[in-house]
Amino acid sequence: MKVPKAGVIAAVIGLSLTASACGGDDDQGTLAVGIKFDQPGVGMREPDGTFTGFDVDVATYVAKELGYSKDRIVFKEVLSNDRELLIEYNEVEIVAASYSINDKRKAKVDFAGPYFLAHQDLMVRADDPTLTKAEDLNNPAKRLCSVTGSTSAENVRKNLAPKASLLELGGYSECVVALKDGLVDAMTTDNSILAGYTARKGNEGKFRLIGLRLSNENYGIGMKKGNTELQVKINNALRKMVEDGTWEAAVKKNFGPDYKYETAPAITAGS
Ligand code: GLU
């Protein structure tokens, strides 16, 4: 197959964007929001085409504060590995996708927030007692799954278990399949995401979380660099969401009664 040059791809993405450009205060405009489509409780495209999850609720609240009613939000799928790229090429105006704020990403995009604090944890098959602590992982015989372009995979390679065999896939739902089928011993990412898979209908009793806090993941709303006005507006919307109780209600609704969540983090981005 002939592969088009990066420049050509960029031009095509750029062109398609002009047609679907996100209108600021334009009455007819839509807001393109990048979310995950396969993370129950966080960002999920349901079989009936509706969108659910904490990130969806946060994005919907923020959009409303920016002047976009629900029907004018266009949710687009982002993967962990293409979030910066899709923002840079204007495919989405904002990203709310379990997107941890860090310096490497801040070199490419800006963030509002943080609006949630999660911790990296491990998920194993419920009937497998072999993994109990992080130290058990650093062994070539241990097979782990995580997602390309995530802080979770990077943390495994650099700090947590450089010696482990790490399978990197495109999305966490693919890791769930690998774990279910016994291709890996554990999958690792944010506890918020893992809790969603354990609670998902059809998965009950199949998996469990070890309950570790292997990192701090501060979720931010990603956006193009330099739009300070948008960043301030989103920070104000996030503050309001916490103050009026919508934030806590959304946490409880999406992560369920068993999830031990952190209180809303102080908003520091851009300040
Ligand atoms: N929050 C982590 C990250 O931004 C892991 C979850 C994800 O890949 O979306 O990389």
mmCIF file of C-alpha atoms and ligand atoms in Angstrom:
data_model
loop_
_atom_site.group_PDB
_atom_site.id
_atom_site.type_symbol
_atom_site.label_atom_id
_atom_site.label_comp_id
_atom_site.label_asym_id
_atom_site.label_seq_id
_atom_site.Cartn_x
_atom_site.Cartn_y
_atom_site.Cartn_z
ATOM 1 C CA MET A 1 0.000 0.000 0.000
ATOM 2 C CA LYS A 2 1.234 3.478 -0.808
ATOM 3 C CA VAL A 3 1.514 5.448 2.387
ATOM 4 C CA PRO A 4 0.881 9.194 2.029
ATOM 5 C CA LYS A 5 3.521 11.534 3.405
ATOM 6 C CA ALA A 6 2.916 13.127 6.794
ATOM 7 C CA GLY A 7 2.452 16.519 5.123
ATOM 8 C CA VAL A 8 -0.349 15.181 2.937
ATOM 9 C CA ILE A 9 -2.112 13.656 5.939
ATOM 10 C CA ALA A 10 -1.757 16.940 7.807
ATOM 11 C CA ALA A 11 -3.232 18.849 4.868
ATOM 12 C CA VAL A 12 -6.202 16.474 4.666
ATOM 13 C CA ILE A 13 -6.855 16.712 8.391
ATOM 14 C CA GLY A 14 -6.523 20.500 8.148
ATOM 15 C CA LEU A 15 -9.021 20.701 5.287
ATOM 16 C CA SER A 16 -11.611 18.500 6.925
ATOM 17 C CA LEU A 17 -11.309 20.696 9.969
ATOM 18 C CA THR A 18 -12.156 23.882 8.115
ATOM 19 C CA ALA A 19 -15.474 22.301 7.201
ATOM 20 C CA SER A 20 -16.247 21.144 10.745
ATOM 21 C CA ALA A 21 -14.568 24.028 12.541
ATOM 22 C CA CYS A 22 -15.737 24.611 16.046
ATOM 23 C CA GLY A 23 -17.504 27.932 16.214
ATOM 24 C CA GLY A 24 -16.711 30.016 19.273
ATOM 25 C CA ASP A 25 -19.762 32.069 20.099
ATOM 26 C CA ASP A 26 -21.444 31.347 16.807
ATOM 27 C CA ASP A 27 -25.030 30.221 17.396
ATOM 28 C CA GLN A 28 -24.842 27.527 14.750
ATOM 29 C CA GLY A 29 -21.436 26.220 15.820
ATOM 30 C CA THR A 30 -20.615 22.898 17.362
ATOM 31 C CA LEU A 31 -17.957 21.984 19.866
ATOM 32 C CA ALA A 32 -15.782 19.010 18.954
ATOM 33 C CA VAL A 33 -14.801 17.170 22.126
ATOM 34 C CA GLY A 34 -12.322 14.299 22.184
ATOM 35 C CA ILE A 35 -13.243 11.509 24.586
ATOM 36 C CA LYS A 36 -12.493 7.820 24.997
ATOM 37 C CA PHE A 37 -15.130 5.508 23.506
ATOM 38 C CA ASP A 38 -14.210 2.295 25.353
ATOM 39 C CA GLN A 39 -13.724 3.180 29.018
ATOM 40 C CA PRO A 40 -16.905 2.457 31.020
ATOM 41 C CA GLY A 41 -17.520 5.017 33.770
ATOM 42 C CA VAL A 42 -14.968 7.390 32.218
ATOM 43 C CA GLY A 43 -15.686 7.826 28.517
ATOM 44 C CA MET A 44 -17.883 5.373 26.703
ATOM 45 C CA ARG A 45 -19.846 5.145 23.477
ATOM 46 C CA GLU A 46 -22.750 2.886 24.362
ATOM 47 C CA PRO A 47 -24.193 0.383 21.848
ATOM 48 C CA ASP A 48 -27.197 2.702 21.327
ATOM 49 C CA GLY A 49 -24.880 5.535 20.276
ATOM 50 C CA THR A 50 -25.192 7.604 23.458
ATOM 51 C CA PHE A 51 -22.173 8.706 25.467
ATOM 52 C CA THR A 52 -21.632 8.048 29.157
ATOM 53 C CA GLY A 53 -18.931 8.500 31.772
ATOM 54 C CA PHE A 54 -17.406 11.074 34.071
ATOM 55 C CA ASP A 55 -15.416 12.739 31.278
ATOM 56 C CA VAL A 56 -18.605 13.018 29.224
ATOM 57 C CA ASP A 57 -20.398 14.675 32.159
ATOM 58 C CA VAL A 58 -17.493 17.052 32.773
ATOM 59 C CA ALA A 59 -17.256 17.947 29.081
ATOM 60 C CA THR A 60 -21.026 18.462 28.866
ATOM 61 C CA TYR A 61 -20.979 20.804 31.886
ATOM 62 C CA VAL A 62 -18.000 22.736 30.521
ATOM 63 C CA ALA A 63 -19.612 22.976 27.080
ATOM 64 C CA LYS A 64 -22.777 24.418 28.612
ATOM 65 C CA GLU A 65 -20.733 27.056 30.421
ATOM 66 C CA LEU A 66 -19.045 27.887 27.121
ATOM 67 C CA GLY A 67 -22.468 28.364 25.515
ATOM 68 C CA TYR A 68 -22.949 24.994 23.812
ATOM 69 C CA SER A 69 -26.069 23.012 24.587
ATOM 70 C CA LYS A 70 -25.821 19.221 24.651
ATOM 71 C CA ASP A 71 -27.022 18.783 21.084
ATOM 72 C CA ARG A 72 -24.213 20.969 19.797
ATOM 73 C CA ILE A 73 -21.431 18.827 21.227
ATOM 74 C CA VAL A 74 -19.785 16.464 18.760
ATOM 75 C CA PHE A 75 -17.981 13.697 20.620
ATOM 76 C CA LYS A 76 -15.042 12.246 18.714
ATOM 77 C CA GLU A 77 -12.930 9.274 19.686
ATOM 78 C CA VAL A 78 -9.370 9.879 20.820
ATOM 79 C CA LEU A 79 -6.835 7.238 21.787
ATOM 80 C CA SER A 80 -4.199 7.758 24.450
ATOM 81 C CA ASN A 81 -1.556 8.048 21.775
ATOM 82 C CA ASP A 82 -3.218 10.595 19.461
ATOM 83 C CA ARG A 83 -4.598 13.206 21.881
ATOM 84 C CA GLU A 84 -1.898 15.850 21.328
ATOM 85 C CA LEU A 85 -1.969 15.293 17.568
ATOM 86 C CA LEU A 86 -5.745 15.664 17.250
ATOM 87 C CA ILE A 87 -5.612 18.889 19.274
ATOM 88 C CA GLU A 88 -2.698 20.246 17.238
ATOM 89 C CA TYR A 89 -4.529 19.503 13.962
ATOM 90 C CA ASN A 90 -7.812 21.035 15.208
ATOM 91 C CA GLU A 91 -9.714 17.760 14.889
ATOM 92 C CA VAL A 92 -11.071 18.453 18.368
ATOM 93 C CA GLU A 93 -11.262 21.723 20.269
ATOM 94 C CA ILE A 94 -10.992 20.180 23.711
ATOM 95 C CA VAL A 95 -10.057 16.742 25.027
ATOM 96 C CA ALA A 96 -11.582 15.203 28.169
ATOM 97 C CA ALA A 97 -10.190 11.696 28.063
ATOM 98 C CA SER A 98 -8.562 10.524 31.314
ATOM 99 C CA TYR A 99 -5.843 12.889 30.155
ATOM 100 C CA SER A 100 -3.136 13.371 32.774
ATOM 101 C CA ILE A 101 -1.433 16.733 32.915
ATOM 102 C CA ASN A 102 2.338 16.403 32.603
ATOM 103 C CA ASP A 103 5.284 18.450 31.334
ATOM 104 C CA LYS A 104 5.874 16.359 28.232
ATOM 105 C CA ARG A 105 2.300 16.950 27.088
ATOM 106 C CA LYS A 106 2.359 20.590 28.207
ATOM 107 C CA ALA A 107 5.127 21.166 25.671
ATOM 108 C CA LYS A 108 2.548 20.438 22.943
ATOM 109 C CA VAL A 109 -0.872 21.392 24.355
ATOM 110 C CA ASP A 110 -2.387 23.476 27.151
ATOM 111 C CA PHE A 111 -4.542 22.101 29.943
ATOM 112 C CA ALA A 112 -7.351 23.444 32.091
ATOM 113 C CA GLY A 113 -7.864 21.788 35.459
ATOM 114 C CA PRO A 114 -7.027 19.435 37.032
ATOM 115 C CA TYR A 115 -10.577 18.178 37.578
ATOM 116 C CA PHE A 116 -9.867 14.681 38.936
ATOM 117 C CA LEU A 117 -7.109 12.791 40.736
ATOM 118 C CA ALA A 118 -6.653 9.082 39.967
ATOM 119 C CA HIS A 119 -3.853 6.645 40.805
ATOM 120 C CA GLN A 120 -2.232 3.971 38.695
ATOM 121 C CA ASP A 121 -3.213 0.484 39.859
ATOM 122 C CA LEU A 122 -3.195 -3.115 38.633
ATOM 123 C CA MET A 123 -6.128 -5.245 37.555
ATOM 124 C CA VAL A 124 -5.871 -9.042 37.580
ATOM 125 C CA ARG A 125 -8.238 -11.952 37.001
ATOM 126 C CA ALA A 126 -10.300 -12.422 40.151
ATOM 127 C CA ASP A 127 -9.185 -16.045 40.554
ATOM 128 C CA ASP A 128 -5.461 -15.293 40.208
ATOM 129 C CA PRO A 129 -3.770 -14.728 43.613
ATOM 130 C CA THR A 130 -0.161 -14.428 42.356
ATOM 131 C CA LEU A 131 0.197 -10.646 42.113
ATOM 132 C CA THR A 132 -0.092 -8.735 45.357
ATOM 133 C CA LYS A 133 2.402 -5.873 45.194
ATOM 134 C CA ALA A 134 4.207 -3.719 42.657
ATOM 135 C CA GLU A 135 7.562 -5.451 43.300
ATOM 136 C CA ASP A 136 6.138 -8.728 41.971
ATOM 137 C CA LEU A 137 5.966 -7.170 38.535
ATOM 138 C CA ASN A 138 9.613 -6.485 37.789
ATOM 139 C CA ASN A 139 10.288 -9.881 36.307
ATOM 140 C CA PRO A 140 10.466 -10.978 32.640
ATOM 141 C CA ALA A 141 8.031 -13.780 33.435
ATOM 142 C CA LYS A 142 5.335 -11.233 34.317
ATOM 143 C CA ARG A 143 3.207 -10.218 31.366
ATOM 144 C CA LEU A 144 1.547 -6.828 31.648
ATOM 145 C CA CYS A 145 -0.759 -4.933 29.324
ATOM 146 C CA SER A 146 -1.137 -1.190 28.952
ATOM 147 C CA VAL A 147 -1.788 1.376 26.252
ATOM 148 C CA THR A 148 0.594 3.111 23.874
ATOM 149 C CA GLY A 149 1.048 6.795 24.636
ATOM 150 C CA SER A 150 -0.239 6.512 28.214
ATOM 151 C CA THR A 151 1.550 7.561 31.374
ATOM 152 C CA SER A 152 0.739 4.054 32.667
ATOM 153 C CA ALA A 153 2.875 2.306 30.023
ATOM 154 C CA GLU A 154 5.674 4.848 30.406
ATOM 155 C CA ASN A 155 5.690 4.386 34.175
ATOM 156 C CA VAL A 156 6.018 0.610 33.768
ATOM 157 C CA ARG A 157 8.958 0.938 31.379
ATOM 158 C CA LYS A 158 10.803 3.673 33.272
ATOM 159 C CA ASN A 159 10.109 3.050 36.954
ATOM 160 C CA LEU A 160 7.724 0.370 37.966
ATOM 161 C CA ALA A 161 8.782 -2.786 36.191
ATOM 162 C CA PRO A 162 11.343 -2.224 33.446
ATOM 163 C CA LYS A 163 12.061 -5.960 33.342
ATOM 164 C CA ALA A 164 8.445 -7.071 32.900
ATOM 165 C CA SER A 165 7.096 -8.088 29.483
ATOM 166 C CA LEU A 166 4.871 -5.186 28.518
ATOM 167 C CA LEU A 167 2.241 -5.606 25.834
ATOM 168 C CA GLU A 168 1.214 -2.174 24.555
ATOM 169 C CA LEU A 169 -2.114 -1.977 22.761
ATOM 170 C CA GLY A 170 -4.193 0.864 21.310
ATOM 171 C CA GLY A 171 -6.935 0.962 23.945
ATOM 172 C CA TYR A 172 -7.655 -0.421 27.402
ATOM 173 C CA SER A 173 -10.612 -2.513 26.251
ATOM 174 C CA GLU A 174 -8.118 -4.521 24.154
ATOM 175 C CA CYS A 175 -6.064 -5.130 27.308
ATOM 176 C CA VAL A 176 -9.206 -6.383 29.070
ATOM 177 C CA VAL A 177 -9.616 -9.005 26.346
ATOM 178 C CA ALA A 178 -5.944 -9.997 26.644
ATOM 179 C CA LEU A 179 -6.342 -10.330 30.417
ATOM 180 C CA LYS A 180 -9.555 -12.315 30.126
ATOM 181 C CA ASP A 181 -7.923 -14.689 27.613
ATOM 182 C CA GLY A 182 -4.857 -15.250 29.801
ATOM 183 C CA LEU A 183 -2.444 -13.578 27.372
ATOM 184 C CA VAL A 184 -1.272 -11.292 30.182
ATOM 185 C CA ASP A 185 -1.166 -11.556 33.988
ATOM 186 C CA ALA A 186 -2.349 -8.016 34.692
ATOM 187 C CA MET A 187 -3.282 -4.758 33.074
ATOM 188 C CA THR A 188 -2.284 -1.423 34.470
ATOM 189 C CA THR A 189 -3.665 2.068 34.260
ATOM 190 C CA ASP A 190 -5.643 4.537 36.397
ATOM 191 C CA ASN A 191 -7.818 2.997 39.118
ATOM 192 C CA SER A 192 -10.775 5.035 37.801
ATOM 193 C CA ILE A 193 -10.572 3.250 34.442
ATOM 194 C CA LEU A 194 -9.943 -0.180 35.962
ATOM 195 C CA ALA A 195 -12.879 0.229 38.374
ATOM 196 C CA GLY A 196 -15.109 0.873 35.370
ATOM 197 C CA TYR A 197 -14.135 -2.418 33.748
ATOM 198 C CA THR A 198 -14.639 -4.467 36.910
ATOM 199 C CA ALA A 199 -18.120 -2.970 37.411
ATOM 200 C CA ARG A 200 -19.171 -3.235 33.768
ATOM 201 C CA LYS A 201 -22.196 -5.444 33.158
ATOM 202 C CA GLY A 202 -20.966 -8.847 32.067
ATOM 203 C CA ASN A 203 -17.624 -8.464 33.862
ATOM 204 C CA GLU A 204 -18.961 -8.880 37.402
ATOM 205 C CA GLY A 205 -16.715 -11.138 39.480
ATOM 206 C CA LYS A 206 -14.177 -11.586 36.681
ATOM 207 C CA PHE A 207 -11.511 -9.075 37.695
ATOM 208 C CA ARG A 208 -10.207 -7.304 40.757
ATOM 209 C CA LEU A 209 -8.007 -4.310 41.493
ATOM 210 C CA ILE A 210 -4.927 -4.797 43.674
ATOM 211 C CA GLY A 211 -5.494 -1.384 45.277
ATOM 212 C CA LEU A 212 -2.093 0.250 44.754
ATOM 213 C CA ARG A 213 -1.317 3.923 44.321
ATOM 214 C CA LEU A 214 1.504 3.736 41.832
ATOM 215 C CA SER A 215 1.229 7.334 40.631
ATOM 216 C CA ASN A 216 -0.785 10.538 40.798
ATOM 217 C CA GLU A 217 -2.792 11.179 37.646
ATOM 218 C CA ASN A 218 -4.280 14.664 37.515
ATOM 219 C CA TYR A 219 -6.825 14.805 34.722
ATOM 220 C CA GLY A 220 -6.937 18.002 32.696
ATOM 221 C CA ILE A 221 -8.934 19.304 29.751
ATOM 222 C CA GLY A 222 -6.517 19.491 26.846
ATOM 223 C CA MET A 223 -6.664 22.295 24.289
ATOM 224 C CA LYS A 224 -4.547 24.053 21.713
ATOM 225 C CA LYS A 225 -1.610 26.021 23.021
ATOM 226 C CA GLY A 226 -2.018 29.733 23.644
ATOM 227 C CA ASN A 227 -5.803 30.092 24.041
ATOM 228 C CA THR A 228 -5.665 31.586 27.515
ATOM 229 C CA GLU A 229 -9.222 32.908 27.273
ATOM 230 C CA LEU A 230 -10.605 29.400 26.712
ATOM 231 C CA GLN A 231 -8.408 27.994 29.466
ATOM 232 C CA VAL A 232 -9.703 30.550 31.982
ATOM 233 C CA LYS A 233 -13.331 29.927 30.948
ATOM 234 C CA ILE A 234 -12.914 26.167 31.369
ATOM 235 C CA ASN A 235 -11.191 26.562 34.732
ATOM 236 C CA ASN A 236 -14.115 28.713 35.885
ATOM 237 C CA ALA A 237 -16.592 26.115 34.633
ATOM 238 C CA LEU A 238 -14.746 23.344 36.496
ATOM 239 C CA ARG A 239 -14.728 25.396 39.713
ATOM 240 C CA LYS A 240 -18.454 25.994 39.348
ATOM 241 C CA MET A 241 -19.078 22.293 38.731
ATOM 242 C CA VAL A 242 -17.384 21.453 42.034
ATOM 243 C CA GLU A 243 -19.065 24.272 43.969
ATOM 244 C CA ASP A 244 -22.635 23.516 42.880
ATOM 245 C CA GLY A 245 -22.330 19.793 43.709
ATOM 246 C CA THR A 246 -22.542 18.530 40.121
ATOM 247 C CA TRP A 247 -18.965 17.230 40.286
ATOM 248 C CA GLU A 248 -19.562 14.967 43.283
ATOM 249 C CA ALA A 249 -22.864 13.707 41.914
ATOM 250 C CA ALA A 250 -21.130 12.826 38.630
ATOM 251 C CA VAL A 251 -18.304 11.006 40.459
ATOM 252 C CA LYS A 252 -20.782 8.923 42.442
ATOM 253 C CA LYS A 253 -22.959 8.178 39.439
ATOM 254 C CA ASN A 254 -20.114 7.093 37.180
ATOM 255 C CA PHE A 255 -17.646 5.336 39.471
ATOM 256 C CA GLY A 256 -20.171 3.591 41.689
ATOM 257 C CA PRO A 257 -20.486 3.244 45.473
ATOM 258 C CA ASP A 258 -17.303 1.154 45.959
ATOM 259 C CA TYR A 259 -14.859 3.536 44.306
ATOM 260 C CA LYS A 260 -12.786 5.471 46.815
ATOM 261 C CA TYR A 261 -12.353 8.804 45.087
ATOM 262 C CA GLU A 262 -10.166 11.745 46.043
ATOM 263 C CA THR A 263 -11.787 15.088 46.705
ATOM 264 C CA ALA A 264 -11.729 17.517 43.784
ATOM 265 C CA PRO A 265 -8.187 18.793 43.240
ATOM 266 C CA ALA A 266 -7.435 22.524 43.336
ATOM 267 C CA ILE A 267 -7.432 24.062 39.878
ATOM 268 C CA THR A 268 -3.916 25.189 39.133
ATOM 269 C CA ALA A 269 -3.455 25.036 35.356
ATOM 270 C CA GLY A 270 -2.648 28.331 33.713
ATOM 271 C CA SER A 271 -2.426 30.153 36.984
HETATM 272 N N1 GLU B 1 -4.249 9.071 32.724
HETATM 273 C C1 GLU B 1 -3.257 8.330 32.016
HETATM 274 C C2 GLU B 1 -2.804 9.052 30.767
HETATM 275 O O1 GLU B 1 -3.203 10.129 30.525
HETATM 276 C C3 GLU B 1 -3.718 6.927 31.642
HETATM 277 C C4 GLU B 1 -5.086 6.855 31.050
HETATM 278 C C5 GLU B 1 -5.115 7.057 29.561
HETATM 279 O O2 GLU B 1 -4.250 6.520 28.843
HETATM 280 O O3 GLU B 1 -6.028 7.731 29.094
HETATM 281 O O4 GLU B 1 -2.002 8.570 30.037
#
